[in-house]
Short mmCIF file of C-alpha atoms and ligand atoms in Angstrom, two decimals:
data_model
loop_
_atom_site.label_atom_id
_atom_site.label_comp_id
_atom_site.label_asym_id
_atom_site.label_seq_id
_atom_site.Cartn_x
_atom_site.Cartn_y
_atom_site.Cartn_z
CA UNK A 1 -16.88 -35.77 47.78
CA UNK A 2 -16.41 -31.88 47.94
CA UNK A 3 -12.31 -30.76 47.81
CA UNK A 4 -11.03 -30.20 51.28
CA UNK A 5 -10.91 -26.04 51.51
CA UNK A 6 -7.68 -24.78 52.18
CA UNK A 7 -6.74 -21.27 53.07
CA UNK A 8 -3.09 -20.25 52.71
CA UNK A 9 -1.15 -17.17 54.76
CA UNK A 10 1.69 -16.00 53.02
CA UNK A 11 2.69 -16.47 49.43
CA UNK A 12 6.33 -16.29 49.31
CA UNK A 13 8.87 -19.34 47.58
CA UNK A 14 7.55 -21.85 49.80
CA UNK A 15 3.44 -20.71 49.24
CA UNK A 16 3.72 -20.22 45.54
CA UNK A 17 5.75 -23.73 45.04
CA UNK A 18 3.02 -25.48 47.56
CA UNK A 19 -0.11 -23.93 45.04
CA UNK A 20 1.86 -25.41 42.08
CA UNK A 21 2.77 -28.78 43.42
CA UNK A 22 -0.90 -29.03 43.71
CA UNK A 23 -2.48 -27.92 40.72
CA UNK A 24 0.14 -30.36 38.93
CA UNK A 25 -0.20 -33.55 40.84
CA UNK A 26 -4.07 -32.68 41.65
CA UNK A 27 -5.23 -36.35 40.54
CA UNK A 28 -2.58 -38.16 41.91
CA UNK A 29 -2.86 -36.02 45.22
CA UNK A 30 -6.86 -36.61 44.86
CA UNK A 31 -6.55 -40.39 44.59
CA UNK A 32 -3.97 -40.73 47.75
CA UNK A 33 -6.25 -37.89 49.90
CA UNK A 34 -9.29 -39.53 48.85
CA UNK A 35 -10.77 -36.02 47.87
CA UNK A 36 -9.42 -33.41 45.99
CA UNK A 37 -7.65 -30.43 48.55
CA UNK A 38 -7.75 -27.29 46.64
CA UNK A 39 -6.51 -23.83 47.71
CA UNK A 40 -8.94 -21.54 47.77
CA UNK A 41 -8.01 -18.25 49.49
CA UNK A 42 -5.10 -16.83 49.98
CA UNK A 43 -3.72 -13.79 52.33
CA UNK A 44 -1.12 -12.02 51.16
CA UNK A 45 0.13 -7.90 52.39
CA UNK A 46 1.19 -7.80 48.53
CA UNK A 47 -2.58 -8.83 47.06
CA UNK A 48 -0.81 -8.18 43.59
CA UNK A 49 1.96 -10.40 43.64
CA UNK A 50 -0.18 -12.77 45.21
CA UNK A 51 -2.93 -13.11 42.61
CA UNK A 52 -0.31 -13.24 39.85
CA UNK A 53 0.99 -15.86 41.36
CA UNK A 54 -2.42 -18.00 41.96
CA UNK A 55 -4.47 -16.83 39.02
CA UNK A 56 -8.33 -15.38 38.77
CA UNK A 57 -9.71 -18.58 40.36
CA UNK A 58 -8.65 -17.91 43.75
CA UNK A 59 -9.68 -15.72 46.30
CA UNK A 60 -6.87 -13.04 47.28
CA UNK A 61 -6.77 -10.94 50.55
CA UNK A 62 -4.75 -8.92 52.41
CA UNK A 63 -6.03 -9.64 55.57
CA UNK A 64 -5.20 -12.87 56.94
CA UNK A 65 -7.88 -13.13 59.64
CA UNK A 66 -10.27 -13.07 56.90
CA UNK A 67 -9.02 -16.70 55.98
CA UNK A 68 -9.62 -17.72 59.14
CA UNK A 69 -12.92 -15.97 59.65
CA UNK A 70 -14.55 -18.05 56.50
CA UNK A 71 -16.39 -21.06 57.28
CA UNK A 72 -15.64 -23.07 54.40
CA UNK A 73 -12.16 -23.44 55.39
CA UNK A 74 -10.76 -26.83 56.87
CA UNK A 75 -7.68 -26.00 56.85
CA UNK A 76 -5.03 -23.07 57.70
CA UNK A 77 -1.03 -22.90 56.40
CA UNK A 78 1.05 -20.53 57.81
CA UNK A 79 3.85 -19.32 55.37
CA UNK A 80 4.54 -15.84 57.49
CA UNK A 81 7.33 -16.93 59.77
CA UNK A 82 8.67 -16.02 63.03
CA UNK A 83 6.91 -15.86 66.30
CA UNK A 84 4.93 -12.45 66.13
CA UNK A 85 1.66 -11.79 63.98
CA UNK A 86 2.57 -15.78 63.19
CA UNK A 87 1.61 -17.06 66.81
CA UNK A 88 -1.58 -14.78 66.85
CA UNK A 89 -2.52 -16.26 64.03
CA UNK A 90 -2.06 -19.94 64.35
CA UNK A 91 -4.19 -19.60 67.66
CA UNK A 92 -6.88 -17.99 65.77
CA UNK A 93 -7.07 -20.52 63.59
CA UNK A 94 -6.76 -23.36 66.19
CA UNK A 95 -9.73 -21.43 68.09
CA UNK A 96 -11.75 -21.25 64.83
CA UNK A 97 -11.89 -24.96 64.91
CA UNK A 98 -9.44 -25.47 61.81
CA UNK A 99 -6.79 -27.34 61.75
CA UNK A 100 -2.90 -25.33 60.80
CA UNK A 101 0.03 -26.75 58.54
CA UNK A 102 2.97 -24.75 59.02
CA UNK A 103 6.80 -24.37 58.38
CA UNK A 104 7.45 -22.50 61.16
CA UNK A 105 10.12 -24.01 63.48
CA UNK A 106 10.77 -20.86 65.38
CA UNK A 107 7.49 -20.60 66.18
CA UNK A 108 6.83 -24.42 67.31
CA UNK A 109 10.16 -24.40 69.31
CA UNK A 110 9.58 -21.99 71.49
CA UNK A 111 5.82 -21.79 71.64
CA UNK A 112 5.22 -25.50 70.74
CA UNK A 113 3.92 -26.24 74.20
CA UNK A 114 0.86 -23.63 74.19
CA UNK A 115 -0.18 -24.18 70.47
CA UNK A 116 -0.17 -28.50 70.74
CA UNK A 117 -2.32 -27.61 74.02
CA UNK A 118 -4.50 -25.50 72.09
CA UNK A 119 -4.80 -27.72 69.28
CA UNK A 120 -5.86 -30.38 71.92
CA UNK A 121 -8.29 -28.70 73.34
CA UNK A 122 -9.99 -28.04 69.94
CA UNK A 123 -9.76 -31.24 68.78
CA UNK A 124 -7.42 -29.97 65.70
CA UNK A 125 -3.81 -30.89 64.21
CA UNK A 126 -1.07 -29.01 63.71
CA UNK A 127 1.20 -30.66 61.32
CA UNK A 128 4.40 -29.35 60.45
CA UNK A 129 6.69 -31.98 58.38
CA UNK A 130 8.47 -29.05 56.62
CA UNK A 131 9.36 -27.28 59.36
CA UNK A 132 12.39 -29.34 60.03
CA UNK A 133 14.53 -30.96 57.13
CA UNK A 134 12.65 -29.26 54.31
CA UNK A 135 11.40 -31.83 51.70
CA UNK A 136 12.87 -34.72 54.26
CA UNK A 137 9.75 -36.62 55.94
CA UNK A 138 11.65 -36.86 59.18
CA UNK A 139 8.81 -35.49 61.42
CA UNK A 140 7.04 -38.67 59.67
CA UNK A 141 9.83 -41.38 60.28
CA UNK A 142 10.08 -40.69 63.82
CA UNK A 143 6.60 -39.86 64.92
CA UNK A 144 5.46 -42.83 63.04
CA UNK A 145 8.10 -44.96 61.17
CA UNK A 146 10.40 -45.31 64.23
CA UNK A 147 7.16 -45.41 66.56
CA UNK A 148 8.30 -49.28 68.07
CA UNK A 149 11.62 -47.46 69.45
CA UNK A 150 13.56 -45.93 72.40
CA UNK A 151 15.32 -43.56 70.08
CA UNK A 152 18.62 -43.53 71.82
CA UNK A 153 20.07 -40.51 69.57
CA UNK A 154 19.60 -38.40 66.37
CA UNK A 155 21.95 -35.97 64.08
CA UNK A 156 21.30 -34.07 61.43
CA UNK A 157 22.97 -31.71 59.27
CA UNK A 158 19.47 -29.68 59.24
CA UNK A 159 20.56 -26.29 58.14
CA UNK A 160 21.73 -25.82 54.15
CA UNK A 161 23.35 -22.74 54.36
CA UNK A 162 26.05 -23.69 57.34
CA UNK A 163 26.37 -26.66 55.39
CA UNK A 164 27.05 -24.86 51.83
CA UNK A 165 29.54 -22.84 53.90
CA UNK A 166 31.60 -25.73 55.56
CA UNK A 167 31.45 -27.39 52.40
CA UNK A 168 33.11 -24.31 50.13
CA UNK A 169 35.47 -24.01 53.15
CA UNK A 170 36.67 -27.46 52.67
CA UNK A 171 37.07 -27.52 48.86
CA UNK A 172 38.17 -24.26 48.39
CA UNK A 173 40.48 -23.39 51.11
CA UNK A 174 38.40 -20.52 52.21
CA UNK A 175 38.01 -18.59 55.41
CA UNK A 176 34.16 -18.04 56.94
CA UNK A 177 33.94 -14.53 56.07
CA UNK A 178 34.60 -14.72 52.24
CA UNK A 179 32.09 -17.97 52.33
CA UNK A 180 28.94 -16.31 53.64
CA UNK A 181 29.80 -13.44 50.86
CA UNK A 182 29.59 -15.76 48.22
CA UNK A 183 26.87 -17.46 49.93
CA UNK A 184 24.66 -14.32 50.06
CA UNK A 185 25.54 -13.40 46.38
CA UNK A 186 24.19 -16.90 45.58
CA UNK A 187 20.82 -15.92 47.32
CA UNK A 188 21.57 -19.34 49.44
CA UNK A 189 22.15 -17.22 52.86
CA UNK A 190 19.60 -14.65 53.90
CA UNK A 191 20.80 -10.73 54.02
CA UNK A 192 20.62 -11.17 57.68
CA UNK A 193 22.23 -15.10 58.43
CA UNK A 194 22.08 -14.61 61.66
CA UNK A 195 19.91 -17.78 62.40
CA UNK A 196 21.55 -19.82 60.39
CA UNK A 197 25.15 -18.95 60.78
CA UNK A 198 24.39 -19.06 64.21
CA UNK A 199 23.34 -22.25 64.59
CA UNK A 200 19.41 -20.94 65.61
CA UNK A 201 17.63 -22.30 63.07
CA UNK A 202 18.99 -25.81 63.55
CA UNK A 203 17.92 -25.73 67.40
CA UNK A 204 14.90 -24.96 66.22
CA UNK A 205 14.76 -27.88 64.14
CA UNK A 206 16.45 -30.20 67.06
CA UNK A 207 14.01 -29.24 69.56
CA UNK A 208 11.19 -30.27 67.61
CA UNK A 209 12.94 -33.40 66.86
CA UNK A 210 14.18 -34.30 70.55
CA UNK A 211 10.52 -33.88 71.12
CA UNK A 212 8.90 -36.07 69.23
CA UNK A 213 12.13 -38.84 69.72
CA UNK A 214 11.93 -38.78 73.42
CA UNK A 215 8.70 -37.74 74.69
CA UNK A 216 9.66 -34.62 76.43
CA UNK A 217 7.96 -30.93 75.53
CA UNK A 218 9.68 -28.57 73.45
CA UNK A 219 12.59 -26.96 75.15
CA UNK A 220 14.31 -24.56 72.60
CA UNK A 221 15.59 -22.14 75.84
CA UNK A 222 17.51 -25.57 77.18
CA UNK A 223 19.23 -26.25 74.04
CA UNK A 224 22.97 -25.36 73.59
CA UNK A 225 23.62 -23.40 70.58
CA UNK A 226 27.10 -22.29 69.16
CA UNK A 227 27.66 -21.76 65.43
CA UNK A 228 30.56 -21.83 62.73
CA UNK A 229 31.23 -17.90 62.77
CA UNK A 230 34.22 -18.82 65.10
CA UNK A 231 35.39 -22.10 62.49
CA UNK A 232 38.67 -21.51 60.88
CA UNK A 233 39.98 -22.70 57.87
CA UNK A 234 42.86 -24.22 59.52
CA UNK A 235 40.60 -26.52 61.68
CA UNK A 236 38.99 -28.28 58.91
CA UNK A 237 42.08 -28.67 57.27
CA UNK A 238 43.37 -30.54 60.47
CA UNK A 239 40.34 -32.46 61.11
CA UNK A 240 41.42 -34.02 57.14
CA UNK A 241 44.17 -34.88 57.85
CA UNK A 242 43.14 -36.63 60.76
CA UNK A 243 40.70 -38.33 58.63
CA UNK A 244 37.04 -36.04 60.17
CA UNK A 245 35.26 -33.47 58.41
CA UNK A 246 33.88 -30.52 60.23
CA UNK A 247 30.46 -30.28 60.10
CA UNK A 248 27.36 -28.03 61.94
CA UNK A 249 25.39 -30.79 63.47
CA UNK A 250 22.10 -30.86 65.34
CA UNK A 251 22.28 -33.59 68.27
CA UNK A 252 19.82 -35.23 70.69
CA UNK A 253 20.61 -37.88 72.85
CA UNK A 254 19.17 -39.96 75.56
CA UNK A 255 21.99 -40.29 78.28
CA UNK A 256 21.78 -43.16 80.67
CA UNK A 257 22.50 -42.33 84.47
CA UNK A 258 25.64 -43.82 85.42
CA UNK A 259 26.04 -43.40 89.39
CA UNK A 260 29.99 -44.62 89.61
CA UNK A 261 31.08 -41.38 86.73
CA UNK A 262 28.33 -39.10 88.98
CA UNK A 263 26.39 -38.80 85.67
CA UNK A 264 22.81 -38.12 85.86
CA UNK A 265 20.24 -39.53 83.47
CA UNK A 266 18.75 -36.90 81.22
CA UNK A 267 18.75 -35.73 77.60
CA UNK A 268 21.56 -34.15 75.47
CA UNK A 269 20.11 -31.14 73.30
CA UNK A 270 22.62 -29.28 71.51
CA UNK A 271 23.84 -27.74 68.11
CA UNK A 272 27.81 -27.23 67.24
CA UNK A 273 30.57 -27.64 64.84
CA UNK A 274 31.25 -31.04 65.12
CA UNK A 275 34.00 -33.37 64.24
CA UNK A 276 32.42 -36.31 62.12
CA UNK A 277 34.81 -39.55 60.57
CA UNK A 278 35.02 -38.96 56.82
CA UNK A 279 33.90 -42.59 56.34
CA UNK A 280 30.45 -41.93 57.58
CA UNK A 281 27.60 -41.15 54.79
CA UNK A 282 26.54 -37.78 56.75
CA UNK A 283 30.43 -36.67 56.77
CA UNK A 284 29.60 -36.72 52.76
CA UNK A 285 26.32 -34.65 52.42
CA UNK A 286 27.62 -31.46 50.78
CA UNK A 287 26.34 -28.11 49.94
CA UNK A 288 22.90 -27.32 50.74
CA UNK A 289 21.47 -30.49 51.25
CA UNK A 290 20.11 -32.16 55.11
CA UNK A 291 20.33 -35.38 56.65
CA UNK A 292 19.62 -36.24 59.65
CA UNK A 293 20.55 -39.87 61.18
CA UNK A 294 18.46 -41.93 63.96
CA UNK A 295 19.53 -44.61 65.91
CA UNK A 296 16.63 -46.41 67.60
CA UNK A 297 17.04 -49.72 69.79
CA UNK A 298 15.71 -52.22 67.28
CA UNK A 299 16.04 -50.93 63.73
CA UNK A 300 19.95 -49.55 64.40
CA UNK A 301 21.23 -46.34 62.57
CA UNK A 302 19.29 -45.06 59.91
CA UNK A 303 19.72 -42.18 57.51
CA UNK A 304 17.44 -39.41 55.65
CA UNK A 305 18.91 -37.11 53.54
CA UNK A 306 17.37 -34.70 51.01
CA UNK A 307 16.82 -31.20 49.80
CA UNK A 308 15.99 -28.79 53.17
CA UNK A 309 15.04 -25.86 51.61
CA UNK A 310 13.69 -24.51 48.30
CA UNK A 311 10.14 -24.23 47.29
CA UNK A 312 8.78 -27.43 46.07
CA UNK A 313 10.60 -29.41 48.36
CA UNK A 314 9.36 -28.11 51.10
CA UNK A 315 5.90 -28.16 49.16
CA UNK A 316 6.06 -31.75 49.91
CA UNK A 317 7.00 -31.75 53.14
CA UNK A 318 3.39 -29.11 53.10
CA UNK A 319 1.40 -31.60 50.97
CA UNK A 320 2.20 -34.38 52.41
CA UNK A 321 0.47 -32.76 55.76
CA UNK A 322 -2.75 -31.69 54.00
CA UNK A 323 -3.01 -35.19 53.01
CA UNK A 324 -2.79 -36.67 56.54
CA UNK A 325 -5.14 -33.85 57.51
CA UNK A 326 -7.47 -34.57 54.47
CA UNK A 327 -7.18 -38.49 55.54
CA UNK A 328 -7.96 -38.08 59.66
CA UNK A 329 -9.58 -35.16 60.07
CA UNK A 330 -13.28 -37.23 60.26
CA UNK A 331 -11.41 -39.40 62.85
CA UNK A 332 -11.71 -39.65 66.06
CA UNK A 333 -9.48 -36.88 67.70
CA UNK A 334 -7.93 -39.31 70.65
CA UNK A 335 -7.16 -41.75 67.83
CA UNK A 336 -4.95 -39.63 65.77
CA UNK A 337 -1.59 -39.95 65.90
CA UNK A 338 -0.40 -36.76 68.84
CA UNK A 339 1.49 -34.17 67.76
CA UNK A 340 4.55 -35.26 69.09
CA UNK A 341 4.23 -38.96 68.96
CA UNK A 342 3.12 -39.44 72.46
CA UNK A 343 -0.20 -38.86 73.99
CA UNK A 344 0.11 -35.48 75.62
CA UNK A 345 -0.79 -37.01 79.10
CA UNK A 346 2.34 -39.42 78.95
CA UNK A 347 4.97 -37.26 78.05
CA UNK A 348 8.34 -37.36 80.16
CA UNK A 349 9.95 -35.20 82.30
CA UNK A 350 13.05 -35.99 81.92
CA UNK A 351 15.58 -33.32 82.09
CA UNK A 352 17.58 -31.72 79.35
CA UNK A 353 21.17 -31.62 80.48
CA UNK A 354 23.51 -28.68 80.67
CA UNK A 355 26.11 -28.23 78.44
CA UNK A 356 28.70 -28.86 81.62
CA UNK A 357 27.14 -32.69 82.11
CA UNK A 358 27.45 -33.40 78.19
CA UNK A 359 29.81 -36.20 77.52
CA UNK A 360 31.85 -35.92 73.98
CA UNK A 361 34.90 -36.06 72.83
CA UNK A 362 37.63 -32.92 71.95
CA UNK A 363 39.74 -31.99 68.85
CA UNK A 364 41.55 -29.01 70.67
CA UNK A 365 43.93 -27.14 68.86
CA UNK A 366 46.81 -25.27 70.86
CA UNK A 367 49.38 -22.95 69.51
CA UNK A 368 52.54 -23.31 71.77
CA UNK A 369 56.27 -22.84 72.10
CA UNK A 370 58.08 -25.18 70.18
CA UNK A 371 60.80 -26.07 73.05
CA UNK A 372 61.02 -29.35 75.06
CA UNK A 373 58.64 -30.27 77.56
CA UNK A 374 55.14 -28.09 76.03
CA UNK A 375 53.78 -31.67 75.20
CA UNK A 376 54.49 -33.02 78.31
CA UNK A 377 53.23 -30.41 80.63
CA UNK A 378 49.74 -30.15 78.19
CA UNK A 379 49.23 -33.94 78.73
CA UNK A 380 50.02 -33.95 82.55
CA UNK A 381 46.82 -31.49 82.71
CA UNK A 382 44.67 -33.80 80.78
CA UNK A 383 46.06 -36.73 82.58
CA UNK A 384 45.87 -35.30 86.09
CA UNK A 385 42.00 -34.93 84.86
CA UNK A 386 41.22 -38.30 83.68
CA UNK A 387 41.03 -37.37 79.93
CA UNK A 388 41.97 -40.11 77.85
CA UNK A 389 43.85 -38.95 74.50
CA UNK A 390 42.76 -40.45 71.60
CA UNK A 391 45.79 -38.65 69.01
CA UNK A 392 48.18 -36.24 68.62
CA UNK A 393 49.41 -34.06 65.83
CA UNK A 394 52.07 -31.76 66.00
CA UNK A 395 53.28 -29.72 62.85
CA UNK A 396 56.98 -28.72 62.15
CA UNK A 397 57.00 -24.92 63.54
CA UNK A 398 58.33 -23.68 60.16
CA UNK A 399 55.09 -25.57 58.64
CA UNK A 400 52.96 -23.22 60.42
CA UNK A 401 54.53 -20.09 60.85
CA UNK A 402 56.78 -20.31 57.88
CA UNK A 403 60.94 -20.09 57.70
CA UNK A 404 62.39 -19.56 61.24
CA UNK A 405 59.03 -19.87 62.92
CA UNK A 406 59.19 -20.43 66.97
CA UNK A 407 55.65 -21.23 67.83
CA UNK A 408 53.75 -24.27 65.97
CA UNK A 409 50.43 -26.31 66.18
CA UNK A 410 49.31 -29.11 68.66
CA UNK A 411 46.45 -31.21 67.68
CA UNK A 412 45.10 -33.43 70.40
CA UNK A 413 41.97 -35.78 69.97
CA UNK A 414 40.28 -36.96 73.42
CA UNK A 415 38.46 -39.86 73.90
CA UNK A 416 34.57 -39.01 75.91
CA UNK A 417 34.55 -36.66 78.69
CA UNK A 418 32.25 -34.72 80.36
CA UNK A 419 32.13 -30.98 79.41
CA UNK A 420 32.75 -29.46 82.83
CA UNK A 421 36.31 -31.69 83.35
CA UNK A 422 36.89 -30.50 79.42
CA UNK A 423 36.89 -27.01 80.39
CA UNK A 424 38.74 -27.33 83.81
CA UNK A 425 41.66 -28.50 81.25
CA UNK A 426 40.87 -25.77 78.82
CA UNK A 427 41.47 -23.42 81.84
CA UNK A 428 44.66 -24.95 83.18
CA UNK A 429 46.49 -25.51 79.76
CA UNK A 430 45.46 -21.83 78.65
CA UNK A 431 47.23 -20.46 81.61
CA UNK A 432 50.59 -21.91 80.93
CA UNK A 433 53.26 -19.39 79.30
CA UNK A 434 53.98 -21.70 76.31
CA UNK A 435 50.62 -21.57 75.54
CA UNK A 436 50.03 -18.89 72.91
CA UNK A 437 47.08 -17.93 71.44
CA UNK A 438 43.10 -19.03 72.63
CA UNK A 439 42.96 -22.54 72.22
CA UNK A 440 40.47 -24.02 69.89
CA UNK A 441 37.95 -26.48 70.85
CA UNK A 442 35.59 -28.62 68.73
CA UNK A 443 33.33 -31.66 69.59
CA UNK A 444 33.59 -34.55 68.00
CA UNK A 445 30.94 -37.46 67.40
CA UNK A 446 31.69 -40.96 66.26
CA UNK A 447 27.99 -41.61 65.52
CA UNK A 448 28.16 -45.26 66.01
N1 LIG B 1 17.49 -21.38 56.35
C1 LIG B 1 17.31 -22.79 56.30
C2 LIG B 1 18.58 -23.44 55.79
C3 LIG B 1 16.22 -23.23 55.37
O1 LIG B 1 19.55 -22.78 55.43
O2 LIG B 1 18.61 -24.67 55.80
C4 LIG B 1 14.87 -23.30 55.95
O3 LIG B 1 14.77 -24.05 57.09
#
């Protein structure tokens, strides 16, 4: 049978390693397809770099609706990024009746809804395994791996550079500011980090994932975002010694309504430093590399973990779509598996939950007086609230501030509460005198 035709926008790291992958595994690819996919045209604003990159034998343009305008195409990948000339193009394609592969999580989580409906309507996928996780198939495990459960919750460590950064942190003593240096020397963080340092990107990635886990459309403007610009160095020594590591996690959760706590049902969608036990697996995935863990109803807690970025990982994560396009694509339409795991007319509306109706736990760090009665009037607030304390850890005042030193460190760990109460104590205890400085407060998961 004739190669599948397969038109690429955008040669960059991820393009160039996705043309390679292919031309080196072509048999093995061509024997798991069932037909041979071949790139054959390629749109690149740099038509120079681009043909060095692919060699005489493929078509190069600069104009990218030109790809889409040729009839011999099947099939579209998007390698531009972001949600401009990107989302213009992706409907173009979808209206031209081919089907798109793309990384683009920015683009998915906020404009998911309109391009799945589009793709719908045309009868075309959208696949996008390495938009999320990078070389991870984690779009794959829970759209179809994990299809016979209620996903009750997922995590992942789904953004490398955070993760290189809280892991040179931790090993090296470091404060944020000389990390993301390094990090950009390294070529590991972009000149502008903002998404990632920010914790954007891995909302992205979280949205798509709370998607496809629960049911519910894509809702990046409901997620909570914070990100580790605000971490200090100090923190993630305390969190050692307390035996957690500190790291920027991606949560969704399925929250059951609980009518005697006032709790609502709905869906936690968030992205934060968090506080994870050092004894877990995740608490151990250093440097660059994802994992993200799912706990469904009958298989329990399960863990992916991998390479997230980098160009032939996330050529697989690319490949691996063009295969289940090559595979379905003469399928019936309604008998494909929906682009996020449930048939578009069935999905839920359940509602994503503010940040104030989140229940977590605390690791809250308070600088205060070191005189008699601090610890006492701190508690009574927490007490007074209904916050359970889970540990305490106070350092010697000359510890902390050196010979002499009249103010020191107090380290409490909470058992779960709901956001809103957590902050009516972050209010009260931050307006007594002995209280020093802002006091610090990060999540914490047990991800059992
Ligand atoms: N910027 C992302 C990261 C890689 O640092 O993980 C692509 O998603």
């Amino acid at each position: 049978m004739k190669a599948i035709q397969v038109g690429l926008l955008g040669i960059g790291t991820v393009g160039s390693g996705t043309f390679n992958v292919l031309q080196r595994n072509q048999e093995e690819i061509k024997r798991r397809a069932g037909r041979g996919i071949e790139i054959t045209m390629v749109a690149d604003l740099d038509t120079a770099r681009a043909q060095a990159a692919v060699g005489a034998g493929v078509q190069v343009v600069a104009d990218a609706r030109a790809v889409i305008a040729n009839p011999d195409i099947d099939i579209v990948i998007e390698l531009i990024g972001g949600y401009g000339i990107a989302k213009q193009l992706v409907l173009e394609a979808i209206e031209a009746g081919k089907h798109v592969v793309t990384a683009n999580k920015a683009l998915l989580a906020v404009h998911g809804t309109e391009i799945f409906a589009a793709a719908h309507r045309k009868g075309v996928m959208v696949a996008f395994e390495a938009a999320v996780a990078g070389g991870i198939p984690i779009i794959k495990a829970l759209r179809e791996g994990l299809t016979a459960n209620r996903i009750q919750w997922l995590a992942g460590i789904i953004n490398g550079t955070t993760n290189f950064i809280l892991s040179e942190m931790r090993d090296k003593g470091l404060d944020f500011g000389t990390v993301l240096k390094q990090a950009q020397a390294l070529g590991y963080a972009e000149a502008d980090p903002t998404f990632d340092i920010e914790g954007v990107d891995a909302a992205h990635k979280v949205t798509l994932m709370s998607a496809i886990a629960f049911g519910i459309p894509v809702q990046f403007d409901k997620a909570y975002v914070e990100g580790i610009t605000q971490l200090g160095a100090q923190d993630i020594k305390y969190a050692e010694q307390l035996g957690y590591r500190i790291k920027l996690l991606g949560i969704a959760k399925r929250r059951q309504a609980d009518v005697a706590k006032g709790m609502a049902d709905g869906i936690e969608l968030r992205v934060h430093p968090s506080l994870v036990p050092a004894k877990r697996l995740i608490a151990n995935v250093e440097g660059a590399m994802n994992a993200v863990m799912v706990h469904g109803d009958a298989v329990g807690t399960t863990l992916y973990y991998g390479k997230g970025a980098g160009s032939e990982p996330t050529a697989s994560a690319v490949i691996a779509d063009l295969v289940d396009i090559t595979r379905l694509h003469t399928a019936d339409a309604a008998q494909r598996v929906p682009h996020l795991a449930f048939q578009p007319d069935a999905m839920s509306d359940l509602r994503v939950l503010p940040m104030s109706e989140v229940v977590t736990s605390y690791y809250l760090r308070l600088s205060v007086s070191d005189q008699p009665g601090v610890l006492a009037q701190v508690t009574g607030i927490l007490a007074a609230l209904g916050i359970s304390i889970d540990a305490v850890l106070q350092r010697e005042a000359d510890e902390v501030g050196g010979e002499g030193a009249t103010a020191t460190d107090l380290i409490i760990l909470t058992h779960d509460t709901v956001e809103g109460t957590m902050n009516q104590a972050l209010t009260q205890m931050q307006a007594l005198p002995t209280v020093l400085a802002p006091i610090v407060r990060i999540r914490k998961e047990e991800l059992v």
